[in-house]
Coordinates of C-alpha atoms and ligand atoms in Angstrom, one line a residue:
M156 CA -5.8 36.2 7.8
K157 CA -9.1 37.2 9.0
R158 CA -12.2 35.2 8.1
S159 CA -15.3 36.8 7.0
P160 CA -18.6 36.7 8.9
E161 CA -19.9 34.5 6.0
E162 CA -17.0 32.0 6.4
L163 CA -17.3 32.0 10.2
I164 CA -21.0 31.3 10.4
D165 CA -20.8 28.4 8.2
Q166 CA -18.4 26.6 11.0
I167 CA -21.5 27.4 13.4
D168 CA -23.7 24.1 14.3
V169 CA -27.1 25.8 14.6
R170 CA -28.3 22.6 16.4
A171 CA -25.7 23.1 19.3
L172 CA -25.8 26.9 19.9
P173 CA -25.8 27.8 23.9
R174 CA -29.1 28.7 24.9
H175 CA -27.9 31.5 27.1
V176 CA -25.0 33.6 26.4
A177 CA -23.6 36.4 28.9
V178 CA -21.4 39.1 28.3
I179 CA -19.0 40.8 30.5
M180 CA -18.4 44.2 28.2
D181 CA -15.1 45.3 29.2
G182 CA -12.7 47.5 27.7
N183 CA -14.2 50.9 26.6
G184 CA -11.9 53.1 28.7
R185 CA -8.8 51.3 27.1
W186 CA -10.3 51.4 23.7
A187 CA -10.8 55.4 24.1
R188 CA -7.3 55.5 26.0
K189 CA -5.4 54.0 22.7
R190 CA -7.0 56.6 20.8
G191 CA -6.2 59.7 23.0
L192 CA -9.8 60.1 23.6
P193 CA -12.0 60.7 26.9
R194 CA -13.2 57.2 28.5
V195 CA -16.8 58.1 27.6
A196 CA -16.0 58.2 24.0
G197 CA -15.3 54.5 24.4
H198 CA -18.3 53.8 26.2
R199 CA -20.3 55.6 23.0
A200 CA -18.2 53.3 20.7
G201 CA -19.5 50.6 22.9
T202 CA -23.0 51.0 22.2
K203 CA -22.1 49.7 18.5
A204 CA -21.0 46.6 19.8
V205 CA -24.2 46.2 21.9
R206 CA -26.1 46.4 18.7
E207 CA -23.8 43.9 16.8
V208 CA -24.2 41.1 19.5
V209 CA -28.1 41.7 20.3
E210 CA -28.8 41.5 16.7
G211 CA -25.8 38.5 15.9
C212 CA -27.7 36.5 18.5
A213 CA -31.3 37.2 17.7
E214 CA -30.5 36.3 14.1
L215 CA -28.9 32.9 15.2
H216 CA -32.1 32.3 17.2
I217 CA -30.0 32.1 20.6
S218 CA -32.9 32.3 23.5
A219 CA -31.1 34.2 26.0
L220 CA -28.4 37.4 26.1
T221 CA -27.4 38.8 29.3
L222 CA -25.4 41.7 29.2
Y223 CA -23.3 43.4 31.9
A224 CA -23.7 47.0 31.6
F225 CA -23.4 48.4 35.2
S226 CA -22.2 46.8 38.1
V227 CA -22.9 47.8 42.1
E228 CA -19.2 48.7 42.0
N229 CA -19.2 51.1 39.0
W230 CA -20.5 53.9 41.2
K231 CA -17.2 54.1 42.2
R232 CA -16.4 55.8 38.9
P233 CA -16.3 59.6 38.5
R234 CA -19.8 61.1 38.6
T235 CA -19.6 62.3 35.2
E236 CA -18.7 59.2 33.9
V237 CA -21.6 57.2 35.6
S238 CA -24.0 60.1 34.2
T239 CA -22.6 59.5 30.6
L240 CA -23.3 55.8 30.9
M241 CA -26.7 56.3 32.4
S242 CA -27.5 58.8 29.4
L243 CA -26.2 56.4 26.7
L244 CA -28.2 53.6 28.3
K245 CA -31.2 55.9 27.8
E246 CA -30.2 57.0 24.2
Y247 CA -30.0 53.2 23.2
L248 CA -33.2 52.1 24.7
A249 CA -35.0 55.2 22.8
K250 CA -33.1 54.1 19.5
E251 CA -33.2 50.5 19.6
L252 CA -37.0 49.9 20.4
E253 CA -37.7 49.4 16.6
T254 CA -34.7 47.1 16.0
L255 CA -35.7 45.3 19.2
C256 CA -39.0 44.6 17.8
R257 CA -38.0 44.0 14.2
N258 CA -35.9 41.0 16.1
N259 CA -38.7 40.0 18.2
I260 CA -36.7 40.6 21.3
R261 CA -37.9 41.1 24.8
L262 CA -36.1 43.4 27.0
Q263 CA -35.8 42.7 30.8
T264 CA -33.3 44.0 33.6
I265 CA -31.6 42.4 36.5
G266 CA -29.9 44.4 39.4
R267 CA -31.3 46.9 41.9
T268 CA -32.5 49.1 39.3
D269 CA -35.0 51.0 41.8
E270 CA -31.6 53.1 42.7
L271 CA -30.9 54.1 39.3
D272 CA -32.2 57.6 38.1
M273 CA -35.9 57.9 37.7
T274 CA -35.4 59.0 34.0
V275 CA -33.4 55.9 33.4
Q276 CA -35.9 53.7 35.4
Q277 CA -38.7 55.2 33.4
E278 CA -37.1 54.6 29.9
L279 CA -36.5 51.1 31.2
A280 CA -40.2 50.5 32.0
R281 CA -41.3 52.0 28.5
T282 CA -39.0 49.5 26.7
I283 CA -39.9 46.5 28.9
E284 CA -43.5 47.3 28.4
D285 CA -43.1 47.9 24.3
T286 CA -41.5 44.5 24.1
R287 CA -43.4 42.4 26.5
N288 CA -45.1 40.7 23.8
N289 CA -42.2 39.8 21.7
T290 CA -41.7 35.9 21.6
G291 CA -38.0 35.6 20.3
M292 CA -34.6 36.1 22.5
V293 CA -34.9 37.6 25.9
L294 CA -32.4 40.3 26.3
T295 CA -31.4 41.0 29.7
L296 CA -29.5 44.1 30.9
A297 CA -27.6 43.8 34.3
L298 CA -27.9 47.3 35.7
N299 CA -26.7 48.1 39.2
Y300 CA -26.0 44.5 39.3
G301 CA -23.9 42.5 41.7
G302 CA -23.6 38.8 42.1
R303 CA -23.5 38.9 45.7
A304 CA -26.0 41.6 46.0
E305 CA -28.4 39.1 43.9
I306 CA -27.7 36.3 46.5
I307 CA -28.2 38.5 49.5
D308 CA -31.6 39.9 47.6
A309 CA -32.7 36.3 47.5
V310 CA -32.0 35.5 51.0
N311 CA -33.6 38.6 52.2
R312 CA -36.8 37.8 49.9
I313 CA -36.8 34.2 51.7
L314 CA -36.5 35.8 55.1
A315 CA -39.5 38.4 54.5
N316 CA -41.9 36.1 52.8
G317 CA -41.4 32.8 54.7
R318 CA -41.5 29.6 52.7
K319 CA -44.9 27.6 52.1
D320 CA -43.3 24.5 52.7
S321 CA -40.7 25.3 55.5
V322 CA -39.9 22.0 57.1
Q323 CA -38.1 21.0 53.6
P324 CA -34.5 21.8 53.6
M325 CA -34.2 24.4 50.8
T326 CA -32.9 22.9 47.4
E327 CA -30.9 24.6 45.0
Q328 CA -33.9 24.5 42.5
E329 CA -35.9 26.2 44.9
F330 CA -33.2 29.1 45.8
A331 CA -32.8 29.8 42.3
K332 CA -36.2 30.9 42.3
Y333 CA -35.6 33.7 44.3
L334 CA -32.8 34.7 42.0
Y335 CA -33.4 37.9 39.6
T336 CA -32.7 35.1 36.9
S337 CA -35.6 32.9 37.7
E338 CA -36.9 32.8 34.4
L339 CA -33.8 32.1 32.4
P340 CA -31.6 29.0 31.9
D341 CA -28.0 29.2 33.3
P342 CA -25.5 30.7 30.8
D343 CA -24.0 28.2 28.8
L344 CA -21.2 30.5 27.6
L345 CA -19.7 33.4 29.1
I346 CA -17.8 36.1 27.3
R347 CA -15.3 38.5 28.5
T348 CA -13.7 41.2 26.5
S349 CA -10.6 43.0 26.8
G350 CA -8.7 40.2 28.3
E351 CA -9.1 40.3 32.1
L352 CA -9.2 37.0 33.7
R353 CA -11.9 37.6 36.3
I354 CA -15.7 37.4 37.0
S355 CA -16.1 40.8 38.4
N356 CA -19.0 39.8 40.7
F357 CA -21.2 38.6 37.5
L358 CA -23.9 35.9 37.7
L359 CA -21.8 34.2 40.7
W360 CA -24.4 31.4 41.0
Q361 CA -25.5 31.0 37.6
I362 CA -22.1 30.5 35.9
A363 CA -21.2 27.3 38.2
Y364 CA -21.1 25.3 34.9
A365 CA -20.8 28.4 32.0
E366 CA -17.9 27.7 29.3
L367 CA -15.4 30.7 29.7
F368 CA -14.5 32.5 26.5
V369 CA -12.0 35.9 27.1
T370 CA -10.8 37.3 24.3
D371 CA -8.5 40.3 24.2
T372 CA -10.7 42.4 21.8
L373 CA -11.9 45.6 23.4
W374 CA -15.5 45.8 24.0
P375 CA -15.9 48.7 21.4
D376 CA -14.4 46.3 18.7
F377 CA -16.2 43.3 19.2
D378 CA -18.6 42.4 16.3
K379 CA -20.5 39.7 14.7
R380 CA -17.2 38.1 13.7
C381 CA -16.0 38.0 17.3
L382 CA -19.5 36.6 18.4
Y383 CA -19.1 33.7 15.8
E384 CA -15.6 32.9 17.0
A385 CA -16.9 32.6 20.5
L386 CA -19.6 30.4 19.4
I387 CA -17.1 28.2 17.2
A388 CA -14.9 28.1 20.3
Y389 CA -17.6 27.1 22.5
Q390 CA -18.8 24.2 20.1
K391 CA -15.4 22.5 20.3
R392 CA -15.7 22.4 24.3
E393 CA -16.2 19.3 26.2
R394 CA -18.7 19.8 29.0
R395 CA -18.3 17.2 31.7
Y396 CA -20.3 18.6 34.6
G397 CA -18.1 16.7 37.1
G398 CA -18.5 13.4 35.4
I399 CA -15.7 11.4 33.5
E400 CA -17.4 11.4 30.1
P401 CA -15.9 14.0 27.6
Q402 CA -18.7 15.2 25.6
L403 CA -18.9 17.8 23.1
V404 CA -21.5 20.4 23.3
R405 CA -24.6 18.5 22.3
S406 CA -26.9 19.1 19.7
R407 CA -30.3 20.0 21.3
Ligands
IPE611 C1 -16.6 48.5 30.2 O1 -15.4 49.3 30.1 C2 -18.0 49.4 30.7 C3 -18.4 49.2 32.1 C4 -17.8 48.8 33.1 C5 -19.7 50.0 32.2 P1 -14.6 49.8 31.1 O2 -15.3 51.4 31.4 O3 -14.4 49.4 32.4 O4 -13.2 50.1 30.4 P2 -11.8 49.6 30.9 O5 -11.8 48.6 31.5 O6 -11.6 50.7 31.9 O7 -10.8 49.8 29.9
IPE612 C1 -17.2 44.6 34.8 O1 -16.3 45.5 34.1 C2 -18.4 45.4 35.0 C3 -19.1 45.4 33.8 C4 -19.0 45.2 32.6 C5 -20.4 46.4 33.8 P1 -15.2 46.3 35.1 O2 -14.4 47.0 34.5 O3 -16.2 47.2 36.2 O4 -14.5 45.3 36.2 P2 -13.0 45.4 36.9 O5 -13.2 46.7 37.7 O6 -12.0 45.5 35.9 O7 -13.1 44.2 37.6
MG613 MG1 -13.1 47.5 32.8

């Protein structure tokens, strides 16, 4: 029997939440196909799930949520599908500004957003500016994002700028400062919907020790209840970081 969101939320230990949740939002096309609808109908339905997860994480005071919205590989899709995704993004930003502000959420992006359509860039810049002073959750949209592209962009920035202290060997901490995610903690929990057991070039560096949660639920069907289930599963994990001490997810 399906448990209600209230029953599930009671099982979550609010002192042991992940600081950063990352989500590979997958399965919009399959959701539409199951209903005999065009793929773009799945993308439209997927925006409702975005709203659920953003609000659900903000309500729990999770510090950071990162959503994989468009990969560098997604340009391979038909032009009409790409343009619908971009239109939906603009629509989402315009519609959700009020909700973002009401929940004290600050928006930012990662990825090569300078390659996106100018109108998308403008809408993003406006929402980033309008949420700049919000002090709650940081919502990061990964747009035209690739994990390998991010690492290469970091290397090229290092090569272009030189390093102040170049006699010292590079450390992991220093390298991470050149990544798009320099201001974010590494994800503790990575959720992927619709059952695919792969990373699809998402946050390759940052997920070194993330807990993975894959659900068969298709993205448009993902709701707060599914989010709570993922968080409950996360809280049962033992994070060992290569050590031998089995530790439950620690209370902060
Ligand atoms: C995820 O759903 C949305 C994006 C990648 C933008 P898909 O469009 O990949 O859906 P499936 O995987 O084909 O079902
Ligand atoms: C990953 O989904 C990218 C996003 C969710 C934006 P894909 O549907 O593009 O991934 P693959 O092709 O199944 O690996
Ligand atoms: Mg997919």
